[in-house]
Amino acid sequence: MYRSIIILFLLAGLLSGCIKEDMDNCEAKLRLSFRYTYNNQRQNLLASQVGDIRVYLFDQKTGVLTDIIRADRQDIDRGWLEPDIPEGVYTAVAWGASGEDMMQGGYQDAEMTNPATHTYSPQVRIGVTTLDTFRMMLVSNPLSAGSTGEVTPVRINFDHLFFAIAKDMSVTKENNRTVEFDFIKNTSTLKVRITGLQYLSAQASATDQPLYVFATGPNERYLYDNRIDPNTREVHYEPPYTTLTATTMDVDIRIQRLDIAYHSIHPVLFYIQSKTTGQDMIIPLDVTDAILRAEDAQGNPIWQTQEDVDREDEFPFEISILHDLSVRVTVNGFEIVDVNPGVDRN
């Protein structure tokens, strides 16, 4: 009986190609583990918010793209997968989207050939694309000359975009290893309520308000490490839906990542314009600046760091136009007293 058991164990080892005397065929497991905890709930919301994950593997020595690994629904629900990856050291860049297919949700992975002229191949190539030439970007259409912004998304209500990275990812046969990817969400929503519309038009109605509301931001495309491409084009963002009464307008505008350092120099702006004349009804509002100025009831900044901003899904703005055409701006209930937008009287 015992002899039979020993023989069975030896046969199992031979069939798997893994025995003590010959370890060359014994491959350790590499597990890619996914989470999404960089949110304001500080819980793992991966399964409920992410529908597609693609891991781009770059050889760390050459910087060349070697493979793209896609996680399926089962992988995302359990939070990991165990792909077969050749031995080596890699930079693994993971991108996720809220929909089932990020390439159908408003994005494309691209190979940039000339950033200054916005020339690119709309699909990455294994063995050719490098860390330097890789871009993740919105699928956009160019705007005509004289427009506010340079491009506008093909899908106004594009999927939420997620990012994570693992550098120095060493793959060997000797050791089991788990590599963690904790995503941040690049997209956020400006939830804007505008009140006092009756002061802008003597014939205000709930069906025909002469207002054009949108935002602009230079954040069309990302480098491999989630920094905004310095040569990115300015995106013109419009609300997919608007709720309107004779006195109030509510809009949600989805935008790409608010990068504090980058957008302090190249601001994201919120506009209210006249539909008939195209003139600004208020001085364009610097969104990032207003967010960083917001305070809680104790006088403490609500969002101080890039991590604070990245964790937030929605930023509530209220723009109150008063009877004398002065403007009051609040962010999350806090009045921004020194932003000083005002209705354009020209």
mmCIF file of C-alpha atoms in Angstrom:
data_model
loop_
_atom_site.group_PDB
_atom_site.id
_atom_site.type_symbol
_atom_site.label_atom_id
_atom_site.label_comp_id
_atom_site.label_asym_id
_atom_site.label_seq_id
_atom_site.Cartn_x
_atom_site.Cartn_y
_atom_site.Cartn_z
ATOM 1 C CA MET A 1 0.000 0.000 0.000
ATOM 2 C CA TYR A 2 2.701 2.495 1.018
ATOM 3 C CA ARG A 3 4.777 1.540 -2.037
ATOM 4 C CA SER A 4 1.828 2.343 -4.311
ATOM 5 C CA ILE A 5 1.399 5.791 -2.744
ATOM 6 C CA ILE A 6 5.099 6.602 -3.269
ATOM 7 C CA ILE A 7 4.899 5.539 -6.920
ATOM 8 C CA LEU A 8 1.856 7.771 -7.448
ATOM 9 C CA PHE A 9 3.715 10.783 -6.029
ATOM 10 C CA LEU A 10 6.695 10.123 -8.295
ATOM 11 C CA LEU A 11 4.441 9.839 -11.334
ATOM 12 C CA ALA A 12 2.740 13.135 -10.466
ATOM 13 C CA GLY A 13 6.119 14.823 -10.237
ATOM 14 C CA LEU A 14 7.223 13.430 -13.589
ATOM 15 C CA LEU A 15 3.995 14.493 -15.285
ATOM 16 C CA SER A 16 4.343 18.037 -13.956
ATOM 17 C CA GLY A 17 8.019 18.140 -15.005
ATOM 18 C CA CYS A 18 8.974 19.245 -11.472
ATOM 19 C CA ILE A 19 11.158 16.967 -9.310
ATOM 20 C CA LYS A 20 13.830 17.789 -6.778
ATOM 21 C CA GLU A 21 16.710 16.708 -9.026
ATOM 22 C CA ASP A 22 15.540 18.900 -11.939
ATOM 23 C CA MET A 23 14.016 22.229 -10.923
ATOM 24 C CA ASP A 24 14.364 23.894 -14.345
ATOM 25 C CA ASN A 25 10.754 23.079 -15.215
ATOM 26 C CA CYS A 26 9.373 24.250 -11.866
ATOM 27 C CA GLU A 27 7.892 27.707 -12.405
ATOM 28 C CA ALA A 28 6.898 29.705 -9.356
ATOM 29 C CA LYS A 29 3.558 31.505 -9.430
ATOM 30 C CA LEU A 30 3.448 35.246 -10.054
ATOM 31 C CA ARG A 31 0.191 36.733 -8.863
ATOM 32 C CA LEU A 32 -0.968 40.181 -9.949
ATOM 33 C CA SER A 33 -3.265 41.465 -7.211
ATOM 34 C CA PHE A 34 -5.679 44.339 -7.864
ATOM 35 C CA ARG A 35 -7.395 46.724 -5.450
ATOM 36 C CA TYR A 36 -9.085 50.095 -5.540
ATOM 37 C CA THR A 37 -8.802 51.635 -2.079
ATOM 38 C CA TYR A 38 -7.771 55.179 -3.053
ATOM 39 C CA ASN A 39 -11.331 56.446 -2.653
ATOM 40 C CA ASN A 40 -13.120 58.545 -0.064
ATOM 41 C CA GLN A 41 -14.584 55.425 1.567
ATOM 42 C CA ARG A 42 -11.104 53.921 1.987
ATOM 43 C CA GLN A 43 -12.478 50.499 1.096
ATOM 44 C CA ASN A 44 -11.685 48.130 -1.735
ATOM 45 C CA LEU A 45 -14.278 49.060 -4.381
ATOM 46 C CA LEU A 46 -12.574 47.284 -7.276
ATOM 47 C CA ALA A 47 -15.334 44.823 -8.163
ATOM 48 C CA SER A 48 -18.104 47.434 -8.031
ATOM 49 C CA GLN A 49 -16.330 50.223 -9.954
ATOM 50 C CA VAL A 50 -13.879 48.608 -12.375
ATOM 51 C CA GLY A 51 -15.011 46.581 -15.365
ATOM 52 C CA ASP A 52 -11.864 46.275 -17.475
ATOM 53 C CA ILE A 53 -8.154 46.019 -16.567
ATOM 54 C CA ARG A 54 -5.192 45.878 -18.942
ATOM 55 C CA VAL A 55 -1.615 45.429 -17.725
ATOM 56 C CA TYR A 56 1.077 46.689 -20.098
ATOM 57 C CA LEU A 57 4.415 44.938 -19.525
ATOM 58 C CA PHE A 58 7.560 46.854 -20.452
ATOM 59 C CA ASP A 59 11.047 45.357 -20.280
ATOM 60 C CA GLN A 60 12.720 47.513 -17.668
ATOM 61 C CA LYS A 61 16.111 47.417 -19.361
ATOM 62 C CA THR A 62 15.032 48.305 -22.898
ATOM 63 C CA GLY A 63 11.737 50.035 -22.118
ATOM 64 C CA VAL A 64 10.020 48.063 -24.909
ATOM 65 C CA LEU A 65 6.457 46.777 -24.593
ATOM 66 C CA THR A 66 6.570 42.968 -24.357
ATOM 67 C CA ASP A 67 2.952 41.999 -23.622
ATOM 68 C CA ILE A 68 -0.531 43.209 -22.724
ATOM 69 C CA ILE A 69 -2.381 41.143 -20.123
ATOM 70 C CA ARG A 70 -6.115 41.635 -19.831
ATOM 71 C CA ALA A 71 -8.067 40.683 -16.723
ATOM 72 C CA ASP A 72 -11.526 39.238 -17.291
ATOM 73 C CA ARG A 73 -14.595 39.706 -15.117
ATOM 74 C CA GLN A 74 -13.753 36.705 -12.941
ATOM 75 C CA ASP A 75 -10.230 38.031 -12.337
ATOM 76 C CA ILE A 76 -11.576 41.438 -11.304
ATOM 77 C CA ASP A 77 -14.223 39.961 -8.986
ATOM 78 C CA ARG A 78 -11.642 37.872 -7.126
ATOM 79 C CA GLY A 79 -9.016 40.612 -7.357
ATOM 80 C CA TRP A 80 -6.106 38.750 -8.948
ATOM 81 C CA LEU A 81 -4.763 36.721 -11.843
ATOM 82 C CA GLU A 82 -1.690 34.511 -12.355
ATOM 83 C CA PRO A 83 -0.325 35.061 -15.881
ATOM 84 C CA ASP A 84 2.610 33.254 -17.468
ATOM 85 C CA ILE A 85 5.374 35.837 -17.823
ATOM 86 C CA PRO A 86 8.942 35.050 -18.959
ATOM 87 C CA GLU A 87 11.752 35.661 -16.499
ATOM 88 C CA GLY A 88 12.923 39.243 -16.405
ATOM 89 C CA VAL A 89 12.485 42.609 -14.743
ATOM 90 C CA TYR A 90 9.511 44.681 -15.853
ATOM 91 C CA THR A 91 7.669 47.922 -15.411
ATOM 92 C CA ALA A 92 4.022 46.871 -15.267
ATOM 93 C CA VAL A 93 1.510 49.630 -16.000
ATOM 94 C CA ALA A 94 -2.133 48.835 -15.262
ATOM 95 C CA TRP A 95 -5.046 50.828 -16.668
ATOM 96 C CA GLY A 96 -8.665 50.172 -15.814
ATOM 97 C CA ALA A 97 -12.055 51.505 -16.819
ATOM 98 C CA SER A 98 -15.531 51.457 -15.343
ATOM 99 C CA GLY A 99 -17.009 49.857 -18.470
ATOM 100 C CA GLU A 100 -16.427 46.382 -19.845
ATOM 101 C CA ASP A 101 -14.064 47.610 -22.578
ATOM 102 C CA MET A 102 -12.071 50.801 -22.092
ATOM 103 C CA MET A 103 -11.425 51.055 -25.833
ATOM 104 C CA GLN A 104 -15.179 51.258 -26.345
ATOM 105 C CA GLY A 105 -15.562 53.571 -23.374
ATOM 106 C CA GLY A 106 -13.797 56.579 -24.821
ATOM 107 C CA TYR A 107 -10.075 55.702 -24.600
ATOM 108 C CA GLN A 108 -7.224 54.448 -26.722
ATOM 109 C CA ASP A 109 -3.695 53.267 -26.038
ATOM 110 C CA ALA A 110 -1.473 55.082 -28.490
ATOM 111 C CA GLU A 111 2.118 55.225 -29.681
ATOM 112 C CA MET A 112 3.232 58.843 -29.846
ATOM 113 C CA THR A 113 5.515 59.710 -32.763
ATOM 114 C CA ASN A 114 5.624 63.505 -32.395
ATOM 115 C CA PRO A 115 4.102 64.953 -29.200
ATOM 116 C CA ALA A 116 4.543 68.558 -30.322
ATOM 117 C CA THR A 117 2.383 68.030 -33.416
ATOM 118 C CA HIS A 118 0.064 65.501 -31.702
ATOM 119 C CA THR A 119 1.036 62.796 -34.179
ATOM 120 C CA TYR A 120 0.511 59.240 -33.013
ATOM 121 C CA SER A 121 -0.396 55.719 -34.027
ATOM 122 C CA PRO A 122 -3.790 54.907 -32.466
ATOM 123 C CA GLN A 123 -2.681 51.499 -31.215
ATOM 124 C CA VAL A 124 0.377 50.324 -29.308
ATOM 125 C CA ARG A 125 2.641 47.659 -30.792
ATOM 126 C CA ILE A 126 4.319 44.852 -28.876
ATOM 127 C CA GLY A 127 8.038 44.911 -29.548
ATOM 128 C CA VAL A 128 7.930 48.492 -30.840
ATOM 129 C CA THR A 129 6.133 50.821 -28.397
ATOM 130 C CA THR A 130 8.299 51.992 -25.505
ATOM 131 C CA LEU A 131 7.737 53.618 -22.140
ATOM 132 C CA ASP A 132 8.629 56.954 -23.718
ATOM 133 C CA THR A 133 6.227 56.650 -26.657
ATOM 134 C CA PHE A 134 3.284 55.045 -24.804
ATOM 135 C CA ARG A 135 0.193 57.176 -24.160
ATOM 136 C CA MET A 136 -3.222 56.508 -22.682
ATOM 137 C CA MET A 137 -5.611 59.077 -24.049
ATOM 138 C CA LEU A 138 -9.165 60.163 -24.659
ATOM 139 C CA VAL A 139 -10.556 59.538 -28.123
ATOM 140 C CA SER A 140 -11.219 63.121 -29.214
ATOM 141 C CA ASN A 141 -12.282 65.191 -32.164
ATOM 142 C CA PRO A 142 -10.509 68.458 -33.024
ATOM 143 C CA LEU A 143 -12.433 71.687 -32.589
ATOM 144 C CA SER A 144 -12.575 74.446 -35.152
ATOM 145 C CA ALA A 145 -10.375 77.515 -34.871
ATOM 146 C CA GLY A 146 -11.711 80.060 -32.415
ATOM 147 C CA SER A 147 -13.296 77.455 -30.141
ATOM 148 C CA THR A 148 -12.633 77.347 -26.424
ATOM 149 C CA GLY A 149 -10.382 74.309 -26.204
ATOM 150 C CA GLU A 150 -8.631 72.249 -28.866
ATOM 151 C CA VAL A 151 -10.469 68.906 -28.802
ATOM 152 C CA THR A 152 -13.670 67.457 -27.432
ATOM 153 C CA PRO A 153 -14.225 63.817 -26.373
ATOM 154 C CA VAL A 154 -16.008 61.573 -28.846
ATOM 155 C CA ARG A 155 -17.935 60.255 -25.845
ATOM 156 C CA ILE A 156 -18.974 63.082 -23.514
ATOM 157 C CA ASN A 157 -19.877 60.584 -20.794
ATOM 158 C CA PHE A 158 -16.637 58.605 -21.124
ATOM 159 C CA ASP A 159 -15.838 55.769 -18.710
ATOM 160 C CA HIS A 160 -14.061 56.431 -15.462
ATOM 161 C CA LEU A 161 -10.330 55.754 -15.862
ATOM 162 C CA PHE A 162 -8.094 54.028 -13.305
ATOM 163 C CA PHE A 163 -4.308 53.736 -13.006
ATOM 164 C CA ALA A 164 -1.716 51.705 -11.073
ATOM 165 C CA ILE A 165 1.948 50.871 -11.636
ATOM 166 C CA ALA A 166 4.551 48.390 -10.405
ATOM 167 C CA LYS A 167 8.209 49.131 -11.132
ATOM 168 C CA ASP A 168 11.112 46.698 -10.697
ATOM 169 C CA MET A 169 8.760 43.724 -11.064
ATOM 170 C CA SER A 170 11.166 40.789 -11.021
ATOM 171 C CA VAL A 171 9.915 37.494 -12.447
ATOM 172 C CA THR A 172 11.909 34.353 -11.631
ATOM 173 C CA LYS A 173 11.265 30.616 -11.343
ATOM 174 C CA GLU A 174 12.582 30.413 -7.816
ATOM 175 C CA ASN A 175 10.045 32.311 -5.739
ATOM 176 C CA ASN A 176 6.313 32.758 -5.538
ATOM 177 C CA ARG A 177 5.471 36.450 -5.531
ATOM 178 C CA THR A 178 2.450 38.726 -5.355
ATOM 179 C CA VAL A 179 2.614 42.132 -7.018
ATOM 180 C CA GLU A 180 0.089 44.660 -5.716
ATOM 181 C CA PHE A 181 -1.728 47.168 -7.919
ATOM 182 C CA ASP A 182 -3.773 49.671 -5.932
ATOM 183 C CA PHE A 183 -5.625 51.863 -8.427
ATOM 184 C CA ILE A 184 -6.406 55.545 -8.282
ATOM 185 C CA LYS A 185 -9.291 57.023 -10.236
ATOM 186 C CA ASN A 186 -8.196 59.618 -12.784
ATOM 187 C CA THR A 187 -11.654 60.922 -13.548
ATOM 188 C CA SER A 188 -13.867 63.057 -11.341
ATOM 189 C CA THR A 189 -17.154 64.908 -11.670
ATOM 190 C CA LEU A 190 -17.864 68.594 -11.211
ATOM 191 C CA LYS A 191 -21.394 68.772 -9.777
ATOM 192 C CA VAL A 192 -22.388 72.358 -10.448
ATOM 193 C CA ARG A 193 -25.543 74.169 -9.392
ATOM 194 C CA ILE A 194 -26.118 77.645 -10.804
ATOM 195 C CA THR A 195 -28.784 79.758 -9.123
ATOM 196 C CA GLY A 196 -30.132 83.229 -9.843
ATOM 197 C CA LEU A 197 -30.687 82.661 -13.550
ATOM 198 C CA GLN A 198 -33.657 85.010 -13.422
ATOM 199 C CA TYR A 199 -31.236 87.911 -13.020
ATOM 200 C CA LEU A 200 -29.511 87.102 -16.310
ATOM 201 C CA SER A 201 -32.567 87.132 -18.501
ATOM 202 C CA ALA A 202 -35.768 89.117 -18.319
ATOM 203 C CA GLN A 203 -37.546 86.240 -20.046
ATOM 204 C CA ALA A 204 -36.091 83.276 -18.164
ATOM 205 C CA SER A 205 -37.992 80.023 -18.572
ATOM 206 C CA ALA A 206 -37.544 76.418 -17.525
ATOM 207 C CA THR A 207 -37.207 75.248 -21.106
ATOM 208 C CA ASP A 208 -35.019 77.823 -22.796
ATOM 209 C CA GLN A 209 -32.201 79.243 -20.701
ATOM 210 C CA PRO A 210 -29.684 81.177 -22.815
ATOM 211 C CA LEU A 211 -26.663 79.618 -21.083
ATOM 212 C CA TYR A 212 -23.799 77.508 -22.364
ATOM 213 C CA VAL A 213 -21.974 75.672 -19.552
ATOM 214 C CA PHE A 214 -18.724 73.727 -20.010
ATOM 215 C CA ALA A 215 -15.194 73.216 -18.673
ATOM 216 C CA THR A 216 -11.778 73.050 -20.274
ATOM 217 C CA GLY A 217 -8.637 71.316 -19.128
ATOM 218 C CA PRO A 218 -5.249 70.404 -20.629
ATOM 219 C CA ASN A 219 -5.430 66.692 -19.807
ATOM 220 C CA GLU A 220 -6.224 64.767 -22.987
ATOM 221 C CA ARG A 221 -3.447 62.195 -22.601
ATOM 222 C CA TYR A 222 -1.191 60.572 -20.020
ATOM 223 C CA LEU A 223 2.375 59.336 -20.012
ATOM 224 C CA TYR A 224 3.022 55.741 -18.913
ATOM 225 C CA ASP A 225 3.421 56.840 -15.265
ATOM 226 C CA ASN A 226 0.144 58.810 -15.194
ATOM 227 C CA ARG A 227 1.735 62.224 -15.516
ATOM 228 C CA ILE A 228 -0.071 64.484 -17.931
ATOM 229 C CA ASP A 229 1.733 64.776 -21.253
ATOM 230 C CA PRO A 230 3.330 68.263 -21.307
ATOM 231 C CA ASN A 231 2.208 68.579 -24.938
ATOM 232 C CA THR A 232 -1.359 67.546 -24.248
ATOM 233 C CA ARG A 233 -4.195 69.359 -25.956
ATOM 234 C CA GLU A 234 -6.864 71.305 -24.080
ATOM 235 C CA VAL A 235 -10.072 69.311 -23.783
ATOM 236 C CA HIS A 236 -13.483 70.942 -24.004
ATOM 237 C CA TYR A 237 -15.835 69.105 -21.588
ATOM 238 C CA GLU A 238 -19.609 69.458 -21.802
ATOM 239 C CA PRO A 239 -22.294 68.070 -19.473
ATOM 240 C CA PRO A 240 -24.142 65.051 -20.885
ATOM 241 C CA TYR A 241 -27.285 66.018 -18.958
ATOM 242 C CA THR A 242 -28.718 69.281 -17.647
ATOM 243 C CA THR A 243 -31.544 69.831 -15.158
ATOM 244 C CA LEU A 244 -33.144 73.230 -15.677
ATOM 245 C CA THR A 245 -35.732 75.479 -14.070
ATOM 246 C CA ALA A 246 -36.432 79.169 -14.518
ATOM 247 C CA THR A 247 -34.024 80.009 -11.695
ATOM 248 C CA THR A 248 -31.624 77.058 -11.378
ATOM 249 C CA MET A 249 -29.417 74.908 -13.570
ATOM 250 C CA ASP A 250 -27.757 71.657 -12.400
ATOM 251 C CA VAL A 251 -25.001 70.093 -14.483
ATOM 252 C CA ASP A 252 -22.544 67.245 -14.029
ATOM 253 C CA ILE A 253 -19.313 67.529 -16.006
ATOM 254 C CA ARG A 254 -16.945 64.563 -16.056
ATOM 255 C CA ILE A 255 -13.304 65.538 -16.452
ATOM 256 C CA GLN A 256 -9.927 63.863 -16.514
ATOM 257 C CA ARG A 257 -7.472 63.960 -13.641
ATOM 258 C CA LEU A 258 -6.955 67.150 -11.653
ATOM 259 C CA ASP A 259 -3.184 67.292 -11.200
ATOM 260 C CA ILE A 260 -2.439 69.920 -8.539
ATOM 261 C CA ALA A 261 1.093 70.753 -9.656
ATOM 262 C CA TYR A 262 0.349 70.757 -13.383
ATOM 263 C CA HIS A 263 -2.987 72.546 -13.205
ATOM 264 C CA SER A 264 -1.703 75.286 -10.929
ATOM 265 C CA ILE A 265 0.193 76.427 -14.035
ATOM 266 C CA HIS A 266 -2.217 75.174 -16.720
ATOM 267 C CA PRO A 267 -5.644 75.583 -15.078
ATOM 268 C CA VAL A 268 -8.874 73.682 -15.535
ATOM 269 C CA LEU A 269 -11.545 76.335 -16.090
ATOM 270 C CA PHE A 270 -15.326 76.368 -15.704
ATOM 271 C CA TYR A 271 -17.320 78.603 -18.063
ATOM 272 C CA ILE A 272 -20.811 80.033 -18.212
ATOM 273 C CA GLN A 273 -21.430 81.747 -21.536
ATOM 274 C CA SER A 274 -24.337 83.318 -23.327
ATOM 275 C CA LYS A 275 -25.683 81.016 -26.046
ATOM 276 C CA THR A 276 -26.653 83.964 -28.176
ATOM 277 C CA THR A 277 -23.507 86.115 -27.950
ATOM 278 C CA GLY A 278 -20.834 83.630 -26.834
ATOM 279 C CA GLN A 279 -19.687 86.084 -24.157
ATOM 280 C CA ASP A 280 -18.630 84.905 -20.703
ATOM 281 C CA MET A 281 -21.416 85.473 -18.165
ATOM 282 C CA ILE A 282 -18.866 85.143 -15.346
ATOM 283 C CA ILE A 283 -15.098 85.272 -15.319
ATOM 284 C CA PRO A 284 -13.946 81.656 -15.965
ATOM 285 C CA LEU A 285 -13.484 79.879 -12.634
ATOM 286 C CA ASP A 286 -10.179 78.134 -11.861
ATOM 287 C CA VAL A 287 -11.473 74.749 -10.673
ATOM 288 C CA THR A 288 -8.307 73.420 -9.033
ATOM 289 C CA ASP A 289 -7.662 76.669 -7.197
ATOM 290 C CA ALA A 290 -11.218 76.764 -5.863
ATOM 291 C CA ILE A 291 -11.024 73.146 -4.673
ATOM 292 C CA LEU A 292 -7.770 73.745 -2.808
ATOM 293 C CA ARG A 293 -9.264 76.816 -1.078
ATOM 294 C CA ALA A 294 -12.303 74.970 0.289
ATOM 295 C CA GLU A 295 -12.401 74.536 4.068
ATOM 296 C CA ASP A 296 -14.496 72.531 6.507
ATOM 297 C CA ALA A 297 -16.466 73.940 9.446
ATOM 298 C CA GLN A 298 -13.318 74.045 11.587
ATOM 299 C CA GLY A 299 -11.417 76.078 9.018
ATOM 300 C CA ASN A 300 -9.243 73.183 7.823
ATOM 301 C CA PRO A 301 -8.633 72.577 4.110
ATOM 302 C CA ILE A 302 -10.854 69.782 2.819
ATOM 303 C CA TRP A 303 -8.488 68.773 0.033
ATOM 304 C CA GLN A 304 -4.817 69.541 0.703
ATOM 305 C CA THR A 305 -2.806 66.981 -1.232
ATOM 306 C CA GLN A 306 -2.885 65.184 -4.564
ATOM 307 C CA GLU A 307 -4.017 62.054 -2.744
ATOM 308 C CA ASP A 308 -6.966 63.953 -1.229
ATOM 309 C CA VAL A 309 -8.031 65.091 -4.691
ATOM 310 C CA ASP A 310 -7.505 61.644 -6.224
ATOM 311 C CA ARG A 311 -9.690 60.003 -3.579
ATOM 312 C CA GLU A 312 -12.660 62.274 -4.296
ATOM 313 C CA ASP A 313 -15.289 61.266 -6.863
ATOM 314 C CA GLU A 314 -17.320 64.459 -6.961
ATOM 315 C CA PHE A 315 -16.663 68.128 -6.293
ATOM 316 C CA PRO A 316 -19.871 70.097 -5.529
ATOM 317 C CA PHE A 317 -19.863 73.708 -6.716
ATOM 318 C CA GLU A 318 -22.631 76.250 -6.296
ATOM 319 C CA ILE A 319 -22.510 79.482 -8.262
ATOM 320 C CA SER A 320 -25.090 81.961 -7.013
ATOM 321 C CA ILE A 321 -25.814 84.960 -9.204
ATOM 322 C CA LEU A 322 -27.289 87.704 -7.032
ATOM 323 C CA HIS A 323 -29.718 90.490 -7.933
ATOM 324 C CA ASP A 324 -26.909 93.034 -8.353
ATOM 325 C CA LEU A 325 -25.094 90.571 -10.677
ATOM 326 C CA SER A 326 -22.400 89.856 -8.118
ATOM 327 C CA VAL A 327 -21.466 86.178 -7.841
ATOM 328 C CA ARG A 328 -21.053 83.972 -4.804
ATOM 329 C CA VAL A 329 -19.091 80.709 -5.230
ATOM 330 C CA THR A 330 -19.135 77.841 -2.754
ATOM 331 C CA VAL A 331 -17.296 74.512 -2.915
ATOM 332 C CA ASN A 332 -18.746 71.769 -0.726
ATOM 333 C CA GLY A 333 -20.651 74.500 1.146
ATOM 334 C CA PHE A 334 -17.578 76.683 1.756
ATOM 335 C CA GLU A 335 -17.644 80.172 0.265
ATOM 336 C CA ILE A 336 -14.610 81.031 -1.843
ATOM 337 C CA VAL A 337 -14.378 84.690 -0.932
ATOM 338 C CA ASP A 338 -11.229 85.636 -2.843
ATOM 339 C CA VAL A 339 -11.770 83.942 -6.182
ATOM 340 C CA ASN A 340 -13.794 87.017 -7.203
ATOM 341 C CA PRO A 341 -15.651 85.926 -10.340
ATOM 342 C CA GLY A 342 -18.199 88.438 -11.488
ATOM 343 C CA VAL A 343 -20.827 88.703 -14.155
ATOM 344 C CA ASP A 344 -19.493 90.204 -17.355
ATOM 345 C CA ARG A 345 -21.576 93.312 -18.000
ATOM 346 C CA ASN A 346 -20.227 93.860 -21.517
#
